[in-house]
């Protein structure tokens, strides 16, 4: 063999046999280390999340663990300029203040617009649909006869716009602690600015698409699922529950003063 090839084979042989004082050959005493290689990702994860919080080693993608998506902040649905509030503490501190919280919440909401600051089921929908839903607005007319809900959406494919519905919101005749919502009109507005939103669907602003959207909305609306137990209501904040998904919805006053006589601190805790 040529000298260079023989020299190369000689060097490889010495490494494989572990020979020589300075050899880097395989040491049989270290064979157990190879058995631990498949367990290394879990070992790293356990070190980085030990004690309930991250410390020590960190994974290459911080915030991710196997089989689990990263948790988003609970106030994700709130607009950036609106400050959320601690929902559980608010409900607990106002417990047992009223026997008619549904009626009290309607008094507090008259003539004003409220914005959702926390709604776990909406935040879950954002992740599933890869769509941003914010802000979510609720408006009750001055006389309390009309209730409207509007949500701004933003999607990489469908762009920006508003989805709205209007109807009535009343206290349940059989349960003084529950609100019943009944929507009968639905519409869609293109554009993500507040000026693009039609606050109501009157004849003056209705277009050809509104009739189709209203028909589809009425088909999909289930009144039996639109009952919301009131957990807490104050002058500028309120919390109620969406029972089908056991989700507590927290809202904060955005516009208007409303009529708050008898409504401050009203509560019905049904959790």
mmCIF file of C-alpha atoms in Angstrom:
data_model
loop_
_atom_site.group_PDB
_atom_site.id
_atom_site.type_symbol
_atom_site.label_atom_id
_atom_site.label_comp_id
_atom_site.label_asym_id
_atom_site.label_seq_id
_atom_site.Cartn_x
_atom_site.Cartn_y
_atom_site.Cartn_z
ATOM 1 C CA UNK A 1 0.000 0.000 0.000
ATOM 2 C CA UNK A 2 1.091 3.596 -0.491
ATOM 3 C CA UNK A 3 2.671 5.071 2.568
ATOM 4 C CA UNK A 4 -0.071 7.673 3.123
ATOM 5 C CA UNK A 5 -2.859 5.064 3.037
ATOM 6 C CA UNK A 6 -1.003 2.729 5.376
ATOM 7 C CA UNK A 7 -0.349 5.578 7.767
ATOM 8 C CA UNK A 8 -4.044 6.519 7.790
ATOM 9 C CA UNK A 9 -5.163 2.945 8.486
ATOM 10 C CA UNK A 10 -2.623 2.656 11.250
ATOM 11 C CA UNK A 11 -3.970 5.771 12.957
ATOM 12 C CA UNK A 12 -7.581 4.550 12.712
ATOM 13 C CA UNK A 13 -6.584 1.196 14.143
ATOM 14 C CA UNK A 14 -4.918 2.782 17.132
ATOM 15 C CA UNK A 15 -8.025 4.856 17.892
ATOM 16 C CA UNK A 16 -10.340 1.860 17.650
ATOM 17 C CA UNK A 17 -8.157 -0.200 19.948
ATOM 18 C CA UNK A 18 -7.630 2.628 22.378
ATOM 19 C CA UNK A 19 -3.883 2.020 22.210
ATOM 20 C CA UNK A 20 -1.138 4.444 23.008
ATOM 21 C CA UNK A 21 -0.642 6.810 25.869
ATOM 22 C CA UNK A 22 -2.427 9.633 24.085
ATOM 23 C CA UNK A 23 -5.029 7.479 22.293
ATOM 24 C CA UNK A 24 -8.651 8.571 22.054
ATOM 25 C CA UNK A 25 -10.098 5.109 21.593
ATOM 26 C CA UNK A 26 -13.420 3.860 22.921
ATOM 27 C CA UNK A 27 -13.378 3.066 26.623
ATOM 28 C CA UNK A 28 -15.696 0.126 27.495
ATOM 29 C CA UNK A 29 -16.147 1.574 30.958
ATOM 30 C CA UNK A 30 -18.084 4.459 29.395
ATOM 31 C CA UNK A 31 -20.560 2.283 27.508
ATOM 32 C CA UNK A 32 -23.369 3.174 29.949
ATOM 33 C CA UNK A 33 -23.254 6.780 28.714
ATOM 34 C CA UNK A 34 -24.515 5.700 25.296
ATOM 35 C CA UNK A 35 -27.560 4.142 26.920
ATOM 36 C CA UNK A 36 -28.546 7.544 28.350
ATOM 37 C CA UNK A 37 -28.497 9.370 24.990
ATOM 38 C CA UNK A 38 -32.192 8.685 24.132
ATOM 39 C CA UNK A 39 -33.156 10.110 27.520
ATOM 40 C CA UNK A 40 -31.236 13.370 27.140
ATOM 41 C CA UNK A 41 -34.131 15.522 25.793
ATOM 42 C CA UNK A 42 -36.306 14.555 28.758
ATOM 43 C CA UNK A 43 -33.435 15.090 31.188
ATOM 44 C CA UNK A 44 -32.888 18.591 29.814
ATOM 45 C CA UNK A 45 -36.600 19.368 29.995
ATOM 46 C CA UNK A 46 -36.838 18.134 33.580
ATOM 47 C CA UNK A 47 -33.870 20.283 34.591
ATOM 48 C CA UNK A 48 -35.225 23.385 32.875
ATOM 49 C CA UNK A 49 -38.691 23.055 34.456
ATOM 50 C CA UNK A 50 -37.775 21.655 37.870
ATOM 51 C CA UNK A 51 -39.478 23.159 40.882
ATOM 52 C CA UNK A 52 -42.423 24.554 38.883
ATOM 53 C CA UNK A 53 -40.379 27.224 37.140
ATOM 54 C CA UNK A 54 -37.538 27.362 34.655
ATOM 55 C CA UNK A 55 -34.025 27.139 35.939
ATOM 56 C CA UNK A 56 -30.724 25.533 35.029
ATOM 57 C CA UNK A 57 -30.566 24.196 31.501
ATOM 58 C CA UNK A 58 -32.913 25.614 28.874
ATOM 59 C CA UNK A 59 -34.264 23.941 25.780
ATOM 60 C CA UNK A 60 -33.484 25.180 22.289
ATOM 61 C CA UNK A 61 -37.096 26.473 22.031
ATOM 62 C CA UNK A 62 -37.839 28.116 25.403
ATOM 63 C CA UNK A 63 -41.449 28.069 26.458
ATOM 64 C CA UNK A 64 -42.277 24.828 24.646
ATOM 65 C CA UNK A 65 -42.630 21.383 26.163
ATOM 66 C CA UNK A 66 -43.413 18.116 24.472
ATOM 67 C CA UNK A 67 -47.112 17.768 23.549
ATOM 68 C CA UNK A 68 -48.064 21.156 24.976
ATOM 69 C CA UNK A 69 -48.539 24.544 23.341
ATOM 70 C CA UNK A 70 -47.241 27.708 25.030
ATOM 71 C CA UNK A 71 -49.795 29.425 27.249
ATOM 72 C CA UNK A 72 -50.855 32.876 26.148
ATOM 73 C CA UNK A 73 -51.559 35.684 28.612
ATOM 74 C CA UNK A 74 -55.088 35.639 29.996
ATOM 75 C CA UNK A 75 -55.586 39.252 28.821
ATOM 76 C CA UNK A 76 -54.747 38.468 25.179
ATOM 77 C CA UNK A 77 -58.269 39.400 24.047
ATOM 78 C CA UNK A 78 -58.040 42.835 25.695
ATOM 79 C CA UNK A 79 -56.961 45.773 23.498
ATOM 80 C CA UNK A 80 -53.461 47.071 24.309
ATOM 81 C CA UNK A 81 -54.780 50.323 25.794
ATOM 82 C CA UNK A 82 -57.322 48.649 28.098
ATOM 83 C CA UNK A 83 -56.127 47.406 31.473
ATOM 84 C CA UNK A 84 -57.483 44.007 32.588
ATOM 85 C CA UNK A 85 -58.357 43.289 36.206
ATOM 86 C CA UNK A 86 -58.005 40.192 38.428
ATOM 87 C CA UNK A 87 -61.254 38.348 37.736
ATOM 88 C CA UNK A 88 -61.231 35.855 40.621
ATOM 89 C CA UNK A 89 -60.381 38.525 43.200
ATOM 90 C CA UNK A 90 -63.066 40.844 41.847
ATOM 91 C CA UNK A 91 -65.760 38.182 42.118
ATOM 92 C CA UNK A 92 -64.641 37.033 45.567
ATOM 93 C CA UNK A 93 -64.515 40.528 47.041
ATOM 94 C CA UNK A 94 -68.071 41.350 45.881
ATOM 95 C CA UNK A 95 -69.837 38.105 46.756
ATOM 96 C CA UNK A 96 -73.433 38.143 48.030
ATOM 97 C CA UNK A 97 -74.243 41.817 47.485
ATOM 98 C CA UNK A 98 -77.493 41.465 45.529
ATOM 99 C CA UNK A 99 -80.445 39.148 44.995
ATOM 100 C CA UNK A 100 -81.123 40.448 41.458
ATOM 101 C CA UNK A 101 -77.703 40.740 39.800
ATOM 102 C CA UNK A 102 -79.043 40.325 36.245
ATOM 103 C CA UNK A 103 -81.318 43.356 36.515
ATOM 104 C CA UNK A 104 -78.581 45.305 38.264
ATOM 105 C CA UNK A 105 -76.138 44.566 35.447
ATOM 106 C CA UNK A 106 -78.635 45.864 32.882
ATOM 107 C CA UNK A 107 -79.001 49.084 34.868
ATOM 108 C CA UNK A 108 -75.225 49.475 34.992
ATOM 109 C CA UNK A 109 -74.872 48.884 31.262
ATOM 110 C CA UNK A 110 -77.539 51.198 29.880
ATOM 111 C CA UNK A 111 -76.321 53.806 27.433
ATOM 112 C CA UNK A 112 -72.733 52.540 27.417
ATOM 113 C CA UNK A 113 -70.250 50.330 25.587
ATOM 114 C CA UNK A 114 -68.175 47.675 27.334
ATOM 115 C CA UNK A 115 -65.046 45.863 26.148
ATOM 116 C CA UNK A 116 -64.046 42.287 26.940
ATOM 117 C CA UNK A 117 -60.738 42.106 28.839
ATOM 118 C CA UNK A 118 -60.688 38.371 29.579
ATOM 119 C CA UNK A 119 -62.443 35.431 27.906
ATOM 120 C CA UNK A 120 -60.623 32.073 27.865
ATOM 121 C CA UNK A 121 -62.885 30.527 25.210
ATOM 122 C CA UNK A 122 -62.217 33.411 22.805
ATOM 123 C CA UNK A 123 -58.487 33.135 23.385
ATOM 124 C CA UNK A 124 -58.686 29.406 22.651
ATOM 125 C CA UNK A 125 -60.533 30.169 19.420
ATOM 126 C CA UNK A 126 -57.744 32.541 18.416
ATOM 127 C CA UNK A 127 -55.160 29.787 18.661
ATOM 128 C CA UNK A 128 -57.294 27.224 16.832
ATOM 129 C CA UNK A 129 -58.286 29.558 13.984
ATOM 130 C CA UNK A 130 -55.015 31.544 13.845
ATOM 131 C CA UNK A 131 -57.151 34.671 14.020
ATOM 132 C CA UNK A 132 -56.984 37.671 16.314
ATOM 133 C CA UNK A 133 -60.324 38.621 17.916
ATOM 134 C CA UNK A 134 -59.987 42.016 19.582
ATOM 135 C CA UNK A 135 -61.678 44.160 20.648
ATOM 136 C CA UNK A 136 -64.955 42.485 21.574
ATOM 137 C CA UNK A 137 -67.545 45.180 22.283
ATOM 138 C CA UNK A 138 -70.962 45.055 23.990
ATOM 139 C CA UNK A 139 -73.358 48.002 23.734
ATOM 140 C CA UNK A 140 -76.681 48.450 25.505
ATOM 141 C CA UNK A 141 -79.023 51.218 24.357
ATOM 142 C CA UNK A 142 -80.106 54.022 26.661
ATOM 143 C CA UNK A 143 -83.515 52.487 27.300
ATOM 144 C CA UNK A 144 -82.128 48.950 27.501
ATOM 145 C CA UNK A 145 -84.221 47.682 24.586
ATOM 146 C CA UNK A 146 -81.354 46.883 22.200
ATOM 147 C CA UNK A 147 -78.161 44.958 22.831
ATOM 148 C CA UNK A 148 -75.356 44.732 20.257
ATOM 149 C CA UNK A 149 -72.158 42.690 20.153
ATOM 150 C CA UNK A 150 -69.266 43.398 17.776
ATOM 151 C CA UNK A 151 -65.881 41.708 17.427
ATOM 152 C CA UNK A 152 -62.989 42.808 15.286
ATOM 153 C CA UNK A 153 -61.120 39.977 13.555
ATOM 154 C CA UNK A 154 -57.716 39.905 11.860
ATOM 155 C CA UNK A 155 -56.530 36.960 9.785
ATOM 156 C CA UNK A 156 -53.564 36.509 7.434
ATOM 157 C CA UNK A 157 -55.836 35.191 4.665
ATOM 158 C CA UNK A 158 -59.200 36.908 5.198
ATOM 159 C CA UNK A 159 -57.825 40.272 6.315
ATOM 160 C CA UNK A 160 -59.571 42.541 8.818
ATOM 161 C CA UNK A 161 -63.191 43.252 9.579
ATOM 162 C CA UNK A 162 -66.019 43.275 12.099
ATOM 163 C CA UNK A 163 -68.638 40.616 12.908
ATOM 164 C CA UNK A 164 -71.708 41.995 14.658
ATOM 165 C CA UNK A 165 -75.077 40.927 16.000
ATOM 166 C CA UNK A 166 -77.923 42.752 17.721
ATOM 167 C CA UNK A 167 -81.106 41.878 19.563
ATOM 168 C CA UNK A 168 -82.192 41.910 23.181
ATOM 169 C CA UNK A 169 -80.590 41.188 26.529
ATOM 170 C CA UNK A 170 -82.960 40.619 29.458
ATOM 171 C CA UNK A 171 -83.048 39.110 32.912
ATOM 172 C CA UNK A 172 -84.268 35.512 32.974
ATOM 173 C CA UNK A 173 -87.841 35.273 34.279
ATOM 174 C CA UNK A 174 -87.036 32.058 36.155
ATOM 175 C CA UNK A 175 -83.590 33.016 37.441
ATOM 176 C CA UNK A 176 -82.856 36.569 38.680
ATOM 177 C CA UNK A 177 -79.125 35.914 38.419
ATOM 178 C CA UNK A 178 -79.017 35.083 34.705
ATOM 179 C CA UNK A 179 -79.050 37.189 31.542
ATOM 180 C CA UNK A 180 -80.728 35.885 28.372
ATOM 181 C CA UNK A 181 -79.465 37.155 25.003
ATOM 182 C CA UNK A 182 -81.566 36.830 21.832
ATOM 183 C CA UNK A 183 -79.919 37.989 18.587
ATOM 184 C CA UNK A 184 -82.080 38.575 15.500
ATOM 185 C CA UNK A 185 -79.819 40.615 13.204
ATOM 186 C CA UNK A 186 -76.299 39.831 12.001
ATOM 187 C CA UNK A 187 -73.904 41.771 9.762
ATOM 188 C CA UNK A 188 -70.339 41.974 8.538
ATOM 189 C CA UNK A 189 -68.209 45.078 7.973
ATOM 190 C CA UNK A 190 -64.970 45.076 5.994
ATOM 191 C CA UNK A 191 -61.991 47.010 7.356
ATOM 192 C CA UNK A 192 -60.414 46.950 10.763
ATOM 193 C CA UNK A 193 -60.911 50.564 11.847
ATOM 194 C CA UNK A 194 -63.546 51.593 14.363
ATOM 195 C CA UNK A 195 -64.979 53.902 11.707
ATOM 196 C CA UNK A 196 -65.665 50.852 9.492
ATOM 197 C CA UNK A 197 -68.039 49.402 12.091
ATOM 198 C CA UNK A 198 -71.760 50.028 11.701
ATOM 199 C CA UNK A 199 -73.186 50.230 15.228
ATOM 200 C CA UNK A 200 -76.568 48.892 14.099
ATOM 201 C CA UNK A 201 -78.261 47.348 11.093
ATOM 202 C CA UNK A 202 -80.817 49.969 10.131
ATOM 203 C CA UNK A 203 -82.444 50.287 6.717
ATOM 204 C CA UNK A 204 -80.336 53.336 5.970
ATOM 205 C CA UNK A 205 -77.028 51.433 6.230
ATOM 206 C CA UNK A 206 -78.077 47.896 5.231
ATOM 207 C CA UNK A 207 -76.645 46.396 2.032
ATOM 208 C CA UNK A 208 -77.433 43.375 -0.164
ATOM 209 C CA UNK A 209 -75.100 41.068 1.783
ATOM 210 C CA UNK A 210 -76.736 41.755 5.162
ATOM 211 C CA UNK A 211 -79.885 39.741 4.391
ATOM 212 C CA UNK A 212 -77.822 36.635 3.618
ATOM 213 C CA UNK A 213 -75.609 37.040 6.682
ATOM 214 C CA UNK A 214 -78.650 37.586 8.920
ATOM 215 C CA UNK A 215 -80.290 34.440 7.555
ATOM 216 C CA UNK A 216 -77.139 32.403 8.187
ATOM 217 C CA UNK A 217 -76.738 33.926 11.647
ATOM 218 C CA UNK A 218 -80.281 33.030 12.657
ATOM 219 C CA UNK A 219 -79.742 29.446 11.534
ATOM 220 C CA UNK A 220 -76.610 29.127 13.652
ATOM 221 C CA UNK A 221 -77.865 30.984 16.722
ATOM 222 C CA UNK A 222 -79.018 28.746 19.600
ATOM 223 C CA UNK A 223 -80.988 30.689 22.187
ATOM 224 C CA UNK A 224 -80.737 27.859 24.685
ATOM 225 C CA UNK A 225 -76.962 28.397 24.826
ATOM 226 C CA UNK A 226 -77.270 32.156 25.307
ATOM 227 C CA UNK A 227 -77.907 32.267 29.036
ATOM 228 C CA UNK A 228 -75.201 33.968 31.079
ATOM 229 C CA UNK A 229 -75.156 33.787 34.896
ATOM 230 C CA UNK A 230 -73.901 37.069 36.351
ATOM 231 C CA UNK A 231 -71.008 36.559 38.732
ATOM 232 C CA UNK A 232 -70.225 40.187 39.537
ATOM 233 C CA UNK A 233 -71.114 43.709 38.450
ATOM 234 C CA UNK A 234 -69.872 47.104 39.577
ATOM 235 C CA UNK A 235 -69.856 50.637 38.207
ATOM 236 C CA UNK A 236 -67.243 50.010 35.532
ATOM 237 C CA UNK A 237 -66.598 46.246 35.603
ATOM 238 C CA UNK A 238 -68.582 43.033 35.349
ATOM 239 C CA UNK A 239 -68.025 39.279 35.136
ATOM 240 C CA UNK A 240 -70.452 36.704 33.794
ATOM 241 C CA UNK A 241 -70.183 33.065 32.758
ATOM 242 C CA UNK A 242 -70.568 31.278 29.420
ATOM 243 C CA UNK A 243 -71.831 27.886 30.715
ATOM 244 C CA UNK A 244 -71.322 25.720 27.581
ATOM 245 C CA UNK A 245 -67.550 26.155 27.901
ATOM 246 C CA UNK A 246 -67.376 27.064 31.623
ATOM 247 C CA UNK A 247 -65.648 30.298 30.634
ATOM 248 C CA UNK A 248 -65.800 33.474 32.720
ATOM 249 C CA UNK A 249 -66.049 36.663 30.653
ATOM 250 C CA UNK A 250 -64.754 39.886 32.212
ATOM 251 C CA UNK A 251 -65.730 43.251 30.758
ATOM 252 C CA UNK A 252 -64.831 46.867 31.487
ATOM 253 C CA UNK A 253 -66.751 50.041 30.679
ATOM 254 C CA UNK A 254 -65.388 51.788 27.604
ATOM 255 C CA UNK A 255 -67.853 54.566 26.818
ATOM 256 C CA UNK A 256 -70.886 56.200 28.393
ATOM 257 C CA UNK A 257 -71.852 56.672 32.015
ATOM 258 C CA UNK A 258 -74.824 54.320 32.213
ATOM 259 C CA UNK A 259 -77.324 54.157 35.043
ATOM 260 C CA UNK A 260 -75.732 52.469 38.024
ATOM 261 C CA UNK A 261 -78.305 52.996 40.793
ATOM 262 C CA UNK A 262 -78.561 49.787 42.782
ATOM 263 C CA UNK A 263 -75.963 48.025 40.627
ATOM 264 C CA UNK A 264 -72.704 48.674 42.450
ATOM 265 C CA UNK A 265 -71.219 45.476 43.815
ATOM 266 C CA UNK A 266 -74.088 43.192 42.775
ATOM 267 C CA UNK A 267 -73.043 39.550 42.753
ATOM 268 C CA UNK A 268 -74.253 36.048 42.205
ATOM 269 C CA UNK A 269 -71.438 33.560 42.523
ATOM 270 C CA UNK A 270 -72.438 30.285 40.851
ATOM 271 C CA UNK A 271 -69.037 28.623 40.551
#
